[in-house]
Tab-separated table of C-alpha atoms in Angstrom:
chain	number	residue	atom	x	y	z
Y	138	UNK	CA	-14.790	20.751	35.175
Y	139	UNK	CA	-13.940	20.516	31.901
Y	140	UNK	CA	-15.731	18.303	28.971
Y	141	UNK	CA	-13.948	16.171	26.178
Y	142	UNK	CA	-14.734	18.006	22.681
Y	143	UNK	CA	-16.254	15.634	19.528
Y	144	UNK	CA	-15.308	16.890	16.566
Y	145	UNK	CA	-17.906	15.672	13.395
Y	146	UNK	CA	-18.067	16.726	9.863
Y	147	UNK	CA	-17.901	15.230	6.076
Y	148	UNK	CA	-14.445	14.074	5.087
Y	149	UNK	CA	-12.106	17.358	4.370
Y	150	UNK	CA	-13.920	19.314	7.405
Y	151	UNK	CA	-10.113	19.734	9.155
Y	152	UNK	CA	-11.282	17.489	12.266
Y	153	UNK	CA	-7.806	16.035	12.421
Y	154	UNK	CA	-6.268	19.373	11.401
Y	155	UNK	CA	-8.085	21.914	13.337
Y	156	UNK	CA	-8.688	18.970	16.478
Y	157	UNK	CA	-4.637	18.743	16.730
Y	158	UNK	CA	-4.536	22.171	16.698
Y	159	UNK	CA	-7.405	22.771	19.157
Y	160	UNK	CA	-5.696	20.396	21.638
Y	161	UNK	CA	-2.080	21.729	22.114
Y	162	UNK	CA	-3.969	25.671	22.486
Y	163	UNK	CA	-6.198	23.675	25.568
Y	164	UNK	CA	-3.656	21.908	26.654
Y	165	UNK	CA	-4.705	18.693	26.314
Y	166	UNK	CA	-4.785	14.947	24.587
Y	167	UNK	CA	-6.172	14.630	20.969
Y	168	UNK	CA	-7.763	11.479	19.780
Y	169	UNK	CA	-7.962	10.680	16.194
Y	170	UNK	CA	-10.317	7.710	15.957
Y	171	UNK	CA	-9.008	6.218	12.580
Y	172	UNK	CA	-5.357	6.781	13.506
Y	173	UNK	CA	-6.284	4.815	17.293
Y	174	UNK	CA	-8.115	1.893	15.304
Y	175	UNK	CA	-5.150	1.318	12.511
Y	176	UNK	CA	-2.654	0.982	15.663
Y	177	UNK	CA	-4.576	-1.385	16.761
Y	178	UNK	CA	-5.873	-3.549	14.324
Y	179	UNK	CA	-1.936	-3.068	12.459
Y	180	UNK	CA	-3.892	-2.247	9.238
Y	181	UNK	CA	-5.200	1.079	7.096
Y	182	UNK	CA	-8.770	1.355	7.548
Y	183	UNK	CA	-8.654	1.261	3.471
Y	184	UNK	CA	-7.325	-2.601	4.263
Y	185	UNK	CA	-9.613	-2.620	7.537
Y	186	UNK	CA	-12.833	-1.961	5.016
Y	187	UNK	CA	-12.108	-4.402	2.482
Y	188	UNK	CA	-11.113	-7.184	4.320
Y	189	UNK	CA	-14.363	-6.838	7.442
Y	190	UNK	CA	-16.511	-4.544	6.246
Y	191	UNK	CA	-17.881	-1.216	7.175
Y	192	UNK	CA	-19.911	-2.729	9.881
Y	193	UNK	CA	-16.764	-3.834	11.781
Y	194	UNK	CA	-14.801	-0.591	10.860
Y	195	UNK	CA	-18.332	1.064	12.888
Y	196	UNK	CA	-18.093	-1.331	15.989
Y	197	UNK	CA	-14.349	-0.183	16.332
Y	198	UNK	CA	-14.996	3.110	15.912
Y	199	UNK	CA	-17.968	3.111	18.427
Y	200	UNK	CA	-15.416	1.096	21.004
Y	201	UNK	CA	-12.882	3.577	20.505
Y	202	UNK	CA	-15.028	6.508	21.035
Y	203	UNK	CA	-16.323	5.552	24.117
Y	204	UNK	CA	-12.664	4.471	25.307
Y	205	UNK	CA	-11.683	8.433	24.657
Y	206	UNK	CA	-14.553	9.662	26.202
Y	207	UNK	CA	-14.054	7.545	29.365
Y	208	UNK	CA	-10.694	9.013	30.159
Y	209	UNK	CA	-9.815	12.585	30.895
Y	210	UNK	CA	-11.306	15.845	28.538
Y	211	UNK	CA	-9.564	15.619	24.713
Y	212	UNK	CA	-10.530	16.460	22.033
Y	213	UNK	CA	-11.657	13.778	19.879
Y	214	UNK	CA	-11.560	13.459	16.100
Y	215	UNK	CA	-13.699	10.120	14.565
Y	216	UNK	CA	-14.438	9.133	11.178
Y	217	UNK	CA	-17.173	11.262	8.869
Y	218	UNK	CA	-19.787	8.449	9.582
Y	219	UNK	CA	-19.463	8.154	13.258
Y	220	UNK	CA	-22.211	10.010	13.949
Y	221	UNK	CA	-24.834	9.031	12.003
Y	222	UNK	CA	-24.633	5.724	14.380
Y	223	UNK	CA	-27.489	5.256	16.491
Y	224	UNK	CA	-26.723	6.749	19.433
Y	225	UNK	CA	-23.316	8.196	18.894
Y	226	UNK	CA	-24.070	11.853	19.858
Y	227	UNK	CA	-25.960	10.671	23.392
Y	228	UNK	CA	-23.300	8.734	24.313
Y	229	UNK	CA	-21.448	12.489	24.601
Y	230	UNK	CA	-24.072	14.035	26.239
Y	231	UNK	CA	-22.616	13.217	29.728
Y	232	UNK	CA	-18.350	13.816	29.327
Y	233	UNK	CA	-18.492	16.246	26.212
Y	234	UNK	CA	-20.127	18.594	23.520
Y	235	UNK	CA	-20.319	18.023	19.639
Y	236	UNK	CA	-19.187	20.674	17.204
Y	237	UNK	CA	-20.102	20.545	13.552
Y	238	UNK	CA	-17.185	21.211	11.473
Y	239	UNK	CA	-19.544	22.566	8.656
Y	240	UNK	CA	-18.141	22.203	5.335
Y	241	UNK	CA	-19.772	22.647	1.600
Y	242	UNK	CA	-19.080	19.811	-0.327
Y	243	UNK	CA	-17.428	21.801	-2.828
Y	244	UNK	CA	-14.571	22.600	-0.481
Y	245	UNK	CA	-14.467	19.373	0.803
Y	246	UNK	CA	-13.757	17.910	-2.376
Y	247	UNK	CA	-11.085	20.477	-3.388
Y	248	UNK	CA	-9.156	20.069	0.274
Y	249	UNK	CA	-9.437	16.335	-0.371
Y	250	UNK	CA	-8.236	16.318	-3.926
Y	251	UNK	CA	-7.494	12.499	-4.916
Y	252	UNK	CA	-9.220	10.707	-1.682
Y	253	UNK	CA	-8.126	6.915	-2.857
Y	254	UNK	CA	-6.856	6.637	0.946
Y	255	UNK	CA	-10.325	7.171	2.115
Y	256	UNK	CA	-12.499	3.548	1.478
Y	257	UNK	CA	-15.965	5.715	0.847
Y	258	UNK	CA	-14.793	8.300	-1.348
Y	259	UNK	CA	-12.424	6.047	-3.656
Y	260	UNK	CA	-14.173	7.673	-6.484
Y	261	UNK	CA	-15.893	10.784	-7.673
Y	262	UNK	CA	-15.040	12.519	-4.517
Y	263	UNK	CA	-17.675	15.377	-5.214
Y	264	UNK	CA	-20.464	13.495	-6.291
Y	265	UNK	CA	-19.963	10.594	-3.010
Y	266	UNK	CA	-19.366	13.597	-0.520
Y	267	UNK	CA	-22.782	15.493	-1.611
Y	268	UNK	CA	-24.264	12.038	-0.825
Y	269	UNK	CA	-22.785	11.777	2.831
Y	270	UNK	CA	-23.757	15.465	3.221
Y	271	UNK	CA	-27.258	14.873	2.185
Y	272	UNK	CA	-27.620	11.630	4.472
Y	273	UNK	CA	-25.055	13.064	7.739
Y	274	UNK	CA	-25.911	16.386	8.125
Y	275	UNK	CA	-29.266	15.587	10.048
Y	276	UNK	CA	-26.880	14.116	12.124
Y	277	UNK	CA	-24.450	16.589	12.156
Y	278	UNK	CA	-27.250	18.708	13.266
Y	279	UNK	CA	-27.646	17.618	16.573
Y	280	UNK	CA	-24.372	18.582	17.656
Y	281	UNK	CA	-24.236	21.692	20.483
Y	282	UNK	CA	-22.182	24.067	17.904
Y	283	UNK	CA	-21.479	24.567	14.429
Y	284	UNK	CA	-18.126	26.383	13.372
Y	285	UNK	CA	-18.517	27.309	9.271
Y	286	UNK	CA	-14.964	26.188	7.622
Y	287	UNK	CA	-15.247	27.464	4.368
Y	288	UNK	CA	-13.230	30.247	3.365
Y	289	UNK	CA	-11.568	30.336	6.940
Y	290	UNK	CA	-7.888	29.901	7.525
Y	291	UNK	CA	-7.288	26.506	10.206
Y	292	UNK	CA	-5.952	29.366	12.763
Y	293	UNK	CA	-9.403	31.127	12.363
Y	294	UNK	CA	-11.367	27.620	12.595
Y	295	UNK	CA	-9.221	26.733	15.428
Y	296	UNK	CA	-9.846	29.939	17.433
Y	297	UNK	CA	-13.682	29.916	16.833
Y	298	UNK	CA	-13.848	26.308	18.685
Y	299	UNK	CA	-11.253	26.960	20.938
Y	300	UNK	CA	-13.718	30.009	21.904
Y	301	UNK	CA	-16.849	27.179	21.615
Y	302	UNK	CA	-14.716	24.894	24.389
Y	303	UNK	CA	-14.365	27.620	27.078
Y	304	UNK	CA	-17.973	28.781	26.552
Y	305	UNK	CA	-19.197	25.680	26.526
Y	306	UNK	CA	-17.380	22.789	27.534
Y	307	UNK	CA	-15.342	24.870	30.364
Y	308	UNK	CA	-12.190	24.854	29.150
């Protein structure tokens, strides 16, 4: 049977991108946390982070998460910070499989350009995504697979982890 696919990785990664992409080749749903979490709170998570914090914005994602998961196999797309939350990557242990969208911070910052949309990068991009990196990628780590991004093309980062879900979420 197949397993739901977790997609992590700094901002700029293509988790949304490649994720949509990954979903319509399996045949299947695609869950983009932050999208899922502005329906239902009716707010950006820009708005959703200044007006209740990060720590709320966390709780949601977490809730949301685990709501995907629950369901049938998707692929699932949350926020850069998801899992560097206690516990995030067990909770897929049992439905899914993690893959590391692996990204230098350098190309992360030039696919983001202006991130103003994005509450934890509002300014100097570079220097706030080499921070993440340096604190999530432990994180990141733990995930069953790492696909490199940089200097790939989203059809060639979309075909190495549609190859990763058939070997190893069954797909």
């Amino acid at each position: 049977m197949s397993r739901s696919l977790v997609l992590v990785g700094l901002s700029g990664s293509g988790k949304t991108t490649v994720g949509r992409e990954v979903a319509r080749r399996l045949g299947c749903a695609f869950a983009d946390i932050d999208a899922a979490i502005e329906r239902r709170e009716g707010m950006s998570i820009t708005t959703l982070f200044a007006e209740r914090g990060e720590a709320a914005f966390r709780a949601l994602e977490r809730a949301e998460v685990s709501t995907a998961l629950a369901g049938p196999p998707l692929v699932i797309a949350p926020g850069a910070g998801w899992a560097v939350q206690e516990g995030a990557l067990d909770a897929v242990a049992e439905s899914g499989i993690v893959v590391w969208l692996d990204v230098s911070v350098a190309e992360a910052a030039r696919r983001l350009g202006s991130a103003s949309e994005r509450p934890l990068l509002a300014e100097d991009v570079a220097g706030r995504l080499a921070a993440q990196a340096e604190a999530r990628e432990p994180s990141y780590a733990g995930a069953e697979a790492v696909c490199r991004t940089d200097g790939k093309t989203v059809e060639q980062v979309t075909d190495e982890v549609v190859v990763l879900a058939r070997r190893l979420a069954g797909w």
